[in-house]
Amino acid sequence: MKEKKLFGTNGVRGLINDTMTVDLVLNLGKAIGTVLGPGKVVVGRDARKGGEMFSRAAISGLLSTGCSVIDIGPAPTPTLQFVVPRLDCIAGIIVTASHNPAEFNGIKAMGANGIEVSRETEREIESVLRSGSYTIADWQNIKSVTSEKTAIRQHIDGIMSHIDTESIKKRNLTVIVDSANSVGALVTPTLMRDLGCKVVSLNSQLDGSFPGRPPEPSPENVVELLRTVKSVGADIGIAHDGDADRATFVDENGRVVSGDQSLAIIAARILSRKQGSILVTPISSGKLIEDIVEKAGGKIDWTVVGSVDVSHRVGEIDADLGGEENGGVFYPPHQSVRDGSMTSALIVEIMSSENKMLSELVRELPVYHTEKQKLKIPIEKMNSLAEKLLTLTKDQERITIDGIKLIQDEGWILLRPSGTEPLYRIFAEGKTVEIAKKLSKIGTDLIERAMK
Ligand code: MG
């Protein structure tokens, strides 16, 4: 049987002291040092339980291969990514499980440019770990660990250098920042204050038991933020995930803005700066983004689903922007990775320079409806099903880079096998709820036909 892959869509994750152990992280540190070293490696962690334990294990593993380590302590993933090239490091490791529940922790590894290592490098790291063929440094070549306290300030200054602070200062916005008791609290409240906003912090004490809310900034998890925005009379609410590479926004009426919508608001402005601008986005993004990009005179470059793939593609083709429907925005003049604090600064800048409320910016967008469904598939049928679907849809207008996206007059349907479970995901989008439901039905019918 094929061994389960260690790296998932975004790094290695598991249950603390169960599938995610000190031994595994020690070995990951050794494997990363072997593949990417020798040289300086920056290490950080979010506020999760086990963060200190795992970052010390990763550091020991790295040191054993002859790497030296700069420990920045608790910090968002994008802060670590920002300082990897600026501290002249050859790699970075962050201990985080992003938006997963509290009992999880994990590791993300970055290359010298601060971007998550490529799929190919992940496979190399995994193969070194499985074979145990680590580089072992000579005793005279064991290096040291230094700490670095300026990473967060460097990151904030980096963001501010791309933002029109004058218009924000004049606008005098009140911003509520909900950091989910994790490391977003170290960056975004200070950033917003420095940009000239009045800031109220929610869930800002670092606590790996996540007492305030679960780390995923989904609509059902940000109810307290909605209430606070309304009761304080704030202009905007910002909710981060556990490592603050994502941001979910709440308008002044206490309504959650979807990830598509916040991306569309930003994309409309960035892409219209020059003719022929390019947005990199996964195949799961919808018609809203297509409309916005077309109106701005830009083009879309489609990728498979996964932020690592978007980051790499953004760099590869020198794109003007990257974005995902879950609220991930990649702003390359700052860095080609998801950065929740940068995204927040861009939204606040747009509200200020155009003197609009967030609800107005949302109202200006075209309206689409999406339907998301899952169909369980017997595991032995997953491969043959993919082939049958390709044959069944061969005469239709379609995109096949990750699953099959069928382009229809009234919208689109995406049929995509899950990367982790034996099931197919069906996404459908149309102008009305009825059309979205109708398209979704076409999708499930197709899968049922292909199963026969
Ligand atoms: Mg995250």
Coordinates of N, CA and C in Angstrom, one line a residue, residues 135-327:
T135 N 22.1 14.9 6.8 CA 23.4 15.5 6.9 C 23.7 15.6 8.4
I136 N 24.8 15.1 8.8 CA 25.2 15.3 10.2 C 26.5 16.1 10.3
A137 N 26.3 17.3 11.0 CA 27.5 18.2 11.0 C 28.6 17.7 12.0
D138 N 29.8 18.0 11.6 CA 30.9 17.7 12.4 C 30.8 18.6 13.7
W139 N 31.3 18.1 14.8 CA 31.1 18.8 16.1 C 31.6 20.3 16.0
Q140 N 32.7 20.5 15.2 CA 33.3 21.9 15.2 C 32.3 22.8 14.4
N141 N 31.4 22.2 13.6 CA 30.5 23.0 12.7 C 29.1 23.2 13.2
I142 N 28.9 22.8 14.5 CA 27.6 23.1 15.1 C 27.4 24.6 15.3
K143 N 26.4 25.2 14.8 CA 26.2 26.6 14.9 C 25.3 27.0 16.0
S144 N 24.9 28.3 16.2 CA 24.2 28.7 17.3 C 22.8 29.3 16.9
V145 N 22.0 29.6 18.0 CA 20.7 30.2 17.8 C 20.7 31.6 18.3
T146 N 20.2 32.5 17.5 CA 20.1 33.9 17.9 C 18.6 34.3 17.9
S147 N 18.2 35.3 18.7 CA 16.8 35.7 18.6 C 16.8 37.0 17.8
E148 N 15.6 37.3 17.3 CA 15.4 38.5 16.5 C 14.1 39.1 16.9
K149 N 14.2 40.4 17.4 CA 12.9 41.0 17.9 C 12.3 42.0 17.0
T150 N 12.9 42.2 15.8 CA 12.4 43.3 15.0 C 11.5 42.8 13.8
A151 N 11.3 41.4 13.8 CA 10.6 40.9 12.6 C 9.2 41.5 12.4
I152 N 8.5 41.6 13.5 CA 7.1 42.1 13.4 C 7.1 43.6 13.0
R153 N 8.1 44.4 13.5 CA 8.1 45.8 13.1 C 8.5 45.9 11.6
Q154 N 9.5 45.0 11.2 CA 9.9 45.0 9.8 C 8.7 44.7 8.9
H155 N 7.9 43.8 9.3 CA 6.7 43.4 8.5 C 5.7 44.5 8.4
I156 N 5.4 45.1 9.6 CA 4.4 46.3 9.6 C 5.0 47.4 8.7
D157 N 6.2 47.8 8.8 CA 6.8 48.8 8.0 C 6.7 48.5 6.5
G158 N 7.0 47.2 6.2 CA 6.9 46.7 4.8 C 5.5 47.0 4.3
I159 N 4.5 46.6 5.0 CA 3.1 46.8 4.6 C 2.8 48.3 4.4
M160 N 3.2 49.1 5.4 CA 2.9 50.5 5.3 C 3.5 51.2 4.1
S161 N 4.7 50.7 3.6 CA 5.4 51.3 2.5 C 4.6 51.2 1.2
H162 N 3.5 50.3 1.2 CA 2.7 50.2 0.0 C 1.3 50.9 0.1
I163 N 1.1 51.6 1.2 CA -0.2 52.1 1.5 C -0.2 53.6 1.7
D164 N -1.3 54.2 1.2 CA -1.5 55.6 1.3 C -2.0 56.0 2.7
T165 N -1.1 56.2 3.6 CA -1.5 56.4 5.0 C -2.2 57.7 5.2
E166 N -1.9 58.7 4.3 CA -2.5 60.1 4.5 C -4.1 60.0 4.4
S167 N -4.6 59.3 3.4 CA -6.0 59.2 3.2 C -6.7 58.4 4.3
I168 N -6.0 57.4 4.9 CA -6.5 56.7 6.0 C -6.6 57.5 7.2
K169 N -5.6 58.3 7.5 CA -5.6 59.2 8.7 C -6.7 60.1 8.6
K170 N -7.0 60.7 7.4 CA -8.1 61.7 7.3 C -9.4 61.0 7.5
R171 N -9.6 59.8 7.1 CA -10.9 59.1 7.2 C -11.3 58.7 8.6
N172 N -10.3 58.5 9.5 CA -10.6 58.3 10.9 C -11.5 57.1 11.2
L173 N -11.2 56.0 10.7 CA -12.0 54.8 10.8 C -11.8 54.1 12.2
T174 N -12.9 53.5 12.6 CA -12.8 52.6 13.8 C -12.8 51.1 13.3
V175 N -11.8 50.4 13.7 CA -11.6 49.0 13.3 C -11.6 48.1 14.5
I176 N -12.3 47.0 14.3 CA -12.2 45.9 15.4 C -11.4 44.8 14.8
V177 N -10.4 44.4 15.5 CA -9.5 43.3 15.1 C -9.7 42.1 16.0
D178 N -10.2 41.0 15.4 CA -10.4 39.7 16.1 C -9.3 38.8 15.7
S179 N -8.3 38.5 16.6 CA -7.1 37.7 16.2 C -7.3 36.3 16.6
A180 N -8.4 35.8 17.1 CA -8.6 34.4 17.5 C -7.6 34.0 18.6
N181 N -7.2 34.9 19.5 CA -6.2 34.6 20.5 C -4.9 34.1 19.9
S182 N -4.6 34.5 18.7 CA -3.3 34.0 18.1 C -2.5 35.2 17.5
V183 N -1.5 34.9 16.7 CA -0.4 35.8 16.4 C -0.8 37.0 15.5
G184 N -2.0 37.0 14.9 CA -2.5 38.2 14.2 C -2.5 39.4 15.1
A185 N -2.7 39.1 16.4 CA -2.8 40.2 17.4 C -1.4 40.9 17.5
L186 N -0.4 40.3 17.1 CA 1.0 41.0 17.2 C 1.2 42.0 16.1
V187 N 0.4 41.9 15.0 CA 0.7 42.7 13.8 C -0.5 43.7 13.5
T188 N -1.7 43.1 13.3 CA -2.7 43.9 12.7 C -3.2 45.1 13.6
P189 N -3.4 44.9 14.9 CA -3.8 46.1 15.7 C -2.8 47.2 15.7
T190 N -1.5 46.9 15.8 CA -0.5 47.9 15.7 C -0.5 48.6 14.3
L191 N -0.6 47.7 13.3 CA -0.6 48.2 11.9 C -1.7 49.2 11.7
M192 N -2.9 48.8 12.1 CA -4.1 49.7 12.0 C -4.0 51.0 12.7
R193 N -3.4 50.9 13.9 CA -3.2 52.1 14.7 C -2.2 53.0 14.0
D194 N -1.1 52.4 13.5 CA -0.1 53.2 12.8 C -0.6 53.8 11.5
L195 N -1.6 53.1 10.9 CA -2.2 53.7 9.7 C -3.2 54.9 10.0
G196 N -3.5 55.0 11.3 CA -4.3 56.2 11.6 C -5.7 55.8 12.0
C197 N -6.0 54.5 12.2 CA -7.3 54.1 12.6 C -7.4 54.0 14.1
K198 N -8.7 54.1 14.6 CA -9.0 53.8 16.0 C -9.2 52.3 16.1
V199 N -8.5 51.6 17.0 CA -8.5 50.2 17.0 C -9.1 49.6 18.3
V200 N -10.0 48.7 18.2 CA -10.5 47.9 19.4 C -10.1 46.4 19.1
S201 N -9.4 45.8 20.1 CA -8.9 44.4 19.9 C -9.8 43.4 20.6
L202 N -10.1 42.4 19.9 CA -10.9 41.3 20.4 C -10.0 40.0 20.4
N203 N -10.1 39.2 21.4 CA -9.4 37.9 21.5 C -7.9 38.1 21.1
S204 N -7.3 39.1 21.8 CA -5.9 39.5 21.4 C -4.9 38.9 22.4
Q205 N -5.3 38.3 23.5 CA -4.3 37.6 24.4 C -3.9 36.3 23.8
L206 N -2.6 36.0 23.6 CA -2.2 34.7 22.9 C -2.6 33.5 23.8
D207 N -3.3 32.6 23.3 CA -3.8 31.5 24.1 C -4.1 30.3 23.2
G208 N -3.3 29.3 23.3 CA -3.4 28.1 22.4 C -4.6 27.2 22.7
S209 N -5.4 27.5 23.7 CA -6.7 26.8 23.9 C -7.8 27.5 23.1
F210 N -7.5 28.6 22.5 CA -8.4 29.4 21.7 C -9.8 29.6 22.4
P211 N -9.7 30.3 23.6 CA -10.9 30.5 24.4 C -11.9 31.4 23.7
G212 N -11.5 32.3 22.8 CA -12.4 33.3 22.2 C -13.3 32.7 21.1
R213 N -12.7 32.0 20.2 CA -13.4 31.4 19.1 C -12.4 30.4 18.4
P214 N -13.0 29.4 17.6 CA -12.1 28.6 16.9 C -11.3 29.4 15.8
P215 N -10.1 28.9 15.5 CA -9.2 29.7 14.6 C -9.6 29.9 13.2
E216 N -10.6 29.2 12.7 CA -11.1 29.4 11.3 C -12.0 30.6 11.3
P217 N -11.7 31.7 10.5 CA -12.5 32.9 10.5 C -13.8 32.7 9.6
S218 N -14.6 31.7 9.9 CA -15.8 31.4 9.1 C -16.9 32.2 9.7
P219 N -18.0 32.5 8.9 CA -19.1 33.3 9.4 C -19.6 32.8 10.8
E220 N -19.8 31.5 11.0 CA -20.3 31.0 12.2 C -19.4 31.2 13.4
N221 N -18.1 31.4 13.1 CA -17.1 31.6 14.2 C -16.8 33.1 14.6
V222 N -17.4 34.0 13.8 CA -17.1 35.4 14.1 C -18.3 36.2 14.6
V223 N -19.2 35.5 15.2 CA -20.5 36.1 15.7 C -20.2 37.2 16.7
E224 N -19.2 37.0 17.6 CA -18.9 38.0 18.6 C -18.3 39.3 17.9
L225 N -17.6 39.1 16.8 CA -17.1 40.2 16.1 C -18.2 41.0 15.4
L226 N -19.2 40.3 14.9 CA -20.3 41.0 14.2 C -21.0 41.9 15.3
R227 N -21.3 41.3 16.4 CA -22.0 42.0 17.5 C -21.1 43.2 17.9
T228 N -19.8 43.0 18.1 CA -19.0 44.1 18.6 C -18.9 45.3 17.6
V229 N -18.8 44.9 16.3 CA -18.8 46.0 15.2 C -20.1 46.8 15.4
K230 N -21.2 46.2 15.5 CA -22.5 46.9 15.6 C -22.6 47.7 16.9
S231 N -22.2 47.1 18.0 CA -22.4 47.8 19.3 C -21.4 49.0 19.5
V232 N -20.2 48.8 18.9 CA -19.3 49.9 19.0 C -19.5 51.0 17.9
G233 N -20.3 50.6 16.9 CA -20.5 51.5 15.8 C -19.2 51.6 14.9
A234 N -18.5 50.5 14.8 CA -17.2 50.5 14.1 C -17.5 50.5 12.6
D235 N -16.5 50.9 11.8 CA -16.6 50.9 10.3 C -16.3 49.6 9.7
I236 N -15.5 48.7 10.4 CA -15.1 47.5 9.8 C -14.6 46.5 10.9
G237 N -14.8 45.2 10.7 CA -14.3 44.2 11.5 C -13.3 43.3 10.7
I238 N -12.2 42.9 11.4 CA -11.3 42.1 10.7 C -11.1 40.8 11.5
A239 N -11.2 39.6 10.9 CA -11.0 38.4 11.7 C -9.9 37.6 11.0
H240 N -8.9 37.2 11.7 CA -7.8 36.4 11.2 C -8.0 34.9 11.5
D241 N -7.2 34.1 10.8 CA -7.1 32.7 11.1 C -5.9 32.5 12.1
G242 N -5.6 31.3 12.5 CA -4.6 31.1 13.5 C -3.2 31.6 13.2
D243 N -2.8 31.7 11.9 CA -1.5 32.2 11.6 C -1.6 33.5 10.8
A244 N -2.8 34.0 10.7 CA -3.0 35.4 10.1 C -2.5 35.5 8.7
D245 N -2.6 34.5 7.9 CA -2.3 34.7 6.5 C -3.7 35.0 5.8
R246 N -4.8 34.8 6.5 CA -6.1 35.1 5.9 C -6.8 36.1 6.8
A247 N -7.7 36.9 6.1 CA -8.5 37.8 6.8 C -9.9 37.8 6.3
T248 N -10.9 37.7 7.2 CA -12.3 37.8 6.8 C -12.8 39.2 7.3
F249 N -13.6 39.8 6.5 CA -14.1 41.2 6.8 C -15.6 41.2 7.2
V250 N -15.9 42.1 8.1 CA -17.3 42.3 8.5 C -17.6 43.8 8.2
D251 N -18.7 44.1 7.5 CA -19.1 45.5 7.2 C -19.7 46.2 8.4
E252 N -19.9 47.5 8.3 CA -20.4 48.3 9.4 C -21.8 47.9 9.9
N253 N -22.5 47.1 9.1 CA -23.8 46.6 9.5 C -23.7 45.2 10.2
G254 N -22.5 44.8 10.4 CA -22.3 43.5 11.0 C -22.5 42.3 10.1
R255 N -22.3 42.5 8.8 CA -22.5 41.5 7.8 C -21.1 40.9 7.3
V256 N -21.0 39.6 7.2 CA -19.7 39.1 6.8 C -19.6 39.2 5.3
V257 N -18.4 39.7 4.9 CA -18.1 39.9 3.4 C -17.4 38.6 3.0
S258 N -17.9 37.9 1.9 CA -17.3 36.6 1.6 C -15.9 36.8 1.0
G259 N -15.1 35.8 1.0 CA -13.7 35.8 0.5 C -13.7 36.3 -1.0
D260 N -14.6 35.8 -1.8 CA -14.7 36.2 -3.2 C -14.9 37.7 -3.3
Q261 N -15.8 38.2 -2.4 CA -16.1 39.7 -2.5 C -14.9 40.5 -2.1
S262 N -14.2 40.2 -1.0 CA -13.1 41.0 -0.6 C -12.0 40.9 -1.6
L263 N -11.8 39.7 -2.2 CA -10.8 39.6 -3.3 C -11.2 40.5 -4.5
A264 N -12.5 40.5 -4.8 CA -13.0 41.2 -6.0 C -12.8 42.7 -5.8
I265 N -13.1 43.2 -4.5 CA -12.9 44.6 -4.2 C -11.5 45.0 -4.5
I266 N -10.5 44.2 -4.0 CA -9.1 44.5 -4.2 C -8.7 44.4 -5.6
A267 N -9.1 43.3 -6.2 CA -8.7 43.0 -7.6 C -9.1 44.1 -8.6
A268 N -10.4 44.6 -8.4 CA -10.9 45.6 -9.3 C -10.0 46.8 -9.3
R269 N -9.4 47.2 -8.2 CA -8.5 48.4 -8.1 C -7.1 48.1 -8.6
I270 N -6.5 47.0 -8.2 CA -5.1 46.7 -8.5 C -5.0 46.4 -10.0
L271 N -5.9 45.6 -10.6 CA -5.8 45.2 -12.0 C -6.1 46.4 -12.9
S272 N -6.8 47.4 -12.5 CA -7.1 48.5 -13.4 C -6.0 49.5 -13.4
R273 N -4.9 49.3 -12.6 CA -3.8 50.2 -12.7 C -3.1 50.2 -14.0
K274 N -3.0 49.0 -14.6 CA -2.4 48.9 -15.9 C -3.1 47.9 -16.8
Q275 N -3.1 48.2 -18.2 CA -3.8 47.3 -19.1 C -3.1 45.9 -19.1
G276 N -3.9 44.9 -19.2 CA -3.4 43.5 -19.3 C -2.8 43.0 -18.0
S277 N -3.2 43.5 -16.9 CA -2.7 42.9 -15.6 C -3.2 41.5 -15.4
I278 N -2.5 40.7 -14.6 CA -2.8 39.3 -14.5 C -3.1 39.0 -13.0
L279 N -4.3 38.3 -12.8 CA -4.6 37.7 -11.5 C -4.4 36.2 -11.6
V280 N -3.7 35.7 -10.6 CA -3.6 34.2 -10.5 C -4.6 33.7 -9.4
T281 N -5.4 32.8 -9.8 CA -6.4 32.3 -8.9 C -6.8 30.8 -9.2
P282 N -7.1 30.1 -8.1 CA -7.4 28.6 -8.4 C -8.8 28.5 -9.1
I283 N -8.9 27.3 -9.7 CA -10.0 27.0 -10.6 C -11.4 27.0 -9.8
S284 N -11.3 27.1 -8.5 CA -12.5 27.1 -7.7 C -13.1 28.5 -7.5
S285 N -12.4 29.6 -8.0 CA -12.9 30.9 -8.0 C -14.0 31.1 -9.0
G286 N -14.9 32.0 -8.8 CA -16.1 32.1 -9.6 C -16.2 33.2 -10.6
K287 N -17.4 33.3 -11.1 CA -17.8 34.3 -12.1 C -17.6 35.7 -11.6
L288 N -17.8 36.0 -10.4 CA -17.6 37.3 -9.8 C -16.2 37.8 -10.1
I289 N -15.2 37.0 -9.8 CA -13.8 37.3 -10.1 C -13.6 37.5 -11.6
E290 N -14.2 36.6 -12.4 CA -14.0 36.8 -13.8 C -14.5 38.1 -14.3
D291 N -15.8 38.4 -13.9 CA -16.4 39.7 -14.3 C -15.5 40.9 -14.0
I292 N -15.0 40.9 -12.7 CA -14.3 42.0 -12.2 C -13.0 42.2 -13.0
V293 N -12.3 41.0 -13.2 CA -11.0 41.1 -13.9 C -11.2 41.6 -15.4
E294 N -12.3 41.1 -16.0 CA -12.6 41.5 -17.4 C -12.8 43.0 -17.4
K295 N -13.6 43.5 -16.5 CA -14.0 44.9 -16.4 C -12.7 45.8 -16.2
A296 N -11.8 45.2 -15.5 CA -10.6 46.0 -15.2 C -9.6 45.9 -16.3
G297 N -9.9 45.2 -17.4 CA -9.0 45.0 -18.5 C -7.9 44.0 -18.2
G298 N -8.1 43.1 -17.3 CA -7.0 42.2 -16.9 C -7.3 40.8 -17.4
K299 N -6.5 39.9 -17.0 CA -6.6 38.5 -17.4 C -6.4 37.6 -16.2
I300 N -7.1 36.4 -16.3 CA -6.9 35.4 -15.2 C -6.0 34.3 -15.6
D301 N -5.1 33.9 -14.7 CA -4.3 32.7 -14.9 C -4.7 31.7 -13.9
W302 N -5.4 30.6 -14.4 CA -5.9 29.6 -13.5 C -4.9 28.6 -12.9
T303 N -5.0 28.2 -11.7 CA -4.1 27.2 -11.1 C -5.0 26.1 -10.4
V304 N -4.3 25.1 -10.0 CA -4.9 24.1 -9.2 C -5.3 24.7 -7.8
V305 N -6.1 24.1 -7.0 CA -6.5 24.6 -5.7 C -5.4 24.4 -4.7
G306 N -5.0 25.5 -4.0 CA -3.9 25.4 -3.0 C -3.1 26.7 -3.0
S307 N -2.9 27.3 -1.9 CA -2.2 28.6 -1.8 C -0.7 28.5 -2.3
V308 N -0.1 27.3 -2.0 CA 1.3 27.2 -2.4 C 1.4 27.3 -3.9
D309 N 0.5 26.7 -4.6 CA 0.5 26.7 -6.1 C 0.3 28.1 -6.6
V310 N -0.6 28.8 -5.9 CA -0.9 30.2 -6.4 C 0.4 31.1 -6.2
S311 N 1.0 30.9 -5.0 CA 2.3 31.7 -4.7 C 3.3 31.5 -5.8
H312 N 3.6 30.2 -6.1 CA 4.6 29.9 -7.0 C 4.3 30.4 -8.4
R313 N 3.0 30.3 -8.8 CA 2.6 30.8 -10.1 C 2.7 32.4 -10.2
V314 N 2.4 33.0 -9.1 CA 2.5 34.5 -9.1 C 3.9 34.9 -9.4
G315 N 4.9 34.2 -8.7 CA 6.3 34.6 -8.9 C 6.7 34.2 -10.3
E316 N 6.3 33.0 -10.8 CA 6.8 32.5 -12.1 C 6.4 33.5 -13.2
I317 N 5.2 34.0 -13.2 CA 4.7 34.8 -14.4 C 4.7 36.3 -14.0
D318 N 5.2 36.6 -12.8 CA 5.3 38.0 -12.4 C 3.9 38.7 -12.4
A319 N 2.9 38.0 -11.8 CA 1.5 38.4 -11.8 C 1.4 39.7 -11.0
D320 N 0.3 40.4 -11.2 CA 0.0 41.6 -10.5 C -0.7 41.4 -9.2
L321 N -1.4 40.2 -9.1 CA -2.2 39.9 -7.9 C -2.5 38.4 -7.9
G322 N -2.6 37.8 -6.7 CA -3.1 36.4 -6.5 C -4.2 36.4 -5.5
G323 N -5.2 35.5 -5.7 CA -6.3 35.5 -4.7 C -7.0 34.2 -4.7
E324 N -7.6 33.9 -3.5 CA -8.4 32.7 -3.4 C -9.8 33.0 -2.8
E325 N -10.8 32.1 -3.1 CA -12.2 32.4 -2.6 C -12.3 32.3 -1.1
N326 N -11.3 31.9 -0.4 CA -11.4 31.8 1.1 C -10.9 33.0 1.8
G327 N -10.6 34.1 1.0 CA -10.1 35.3 1.6 C -8.6 35.5 1.6

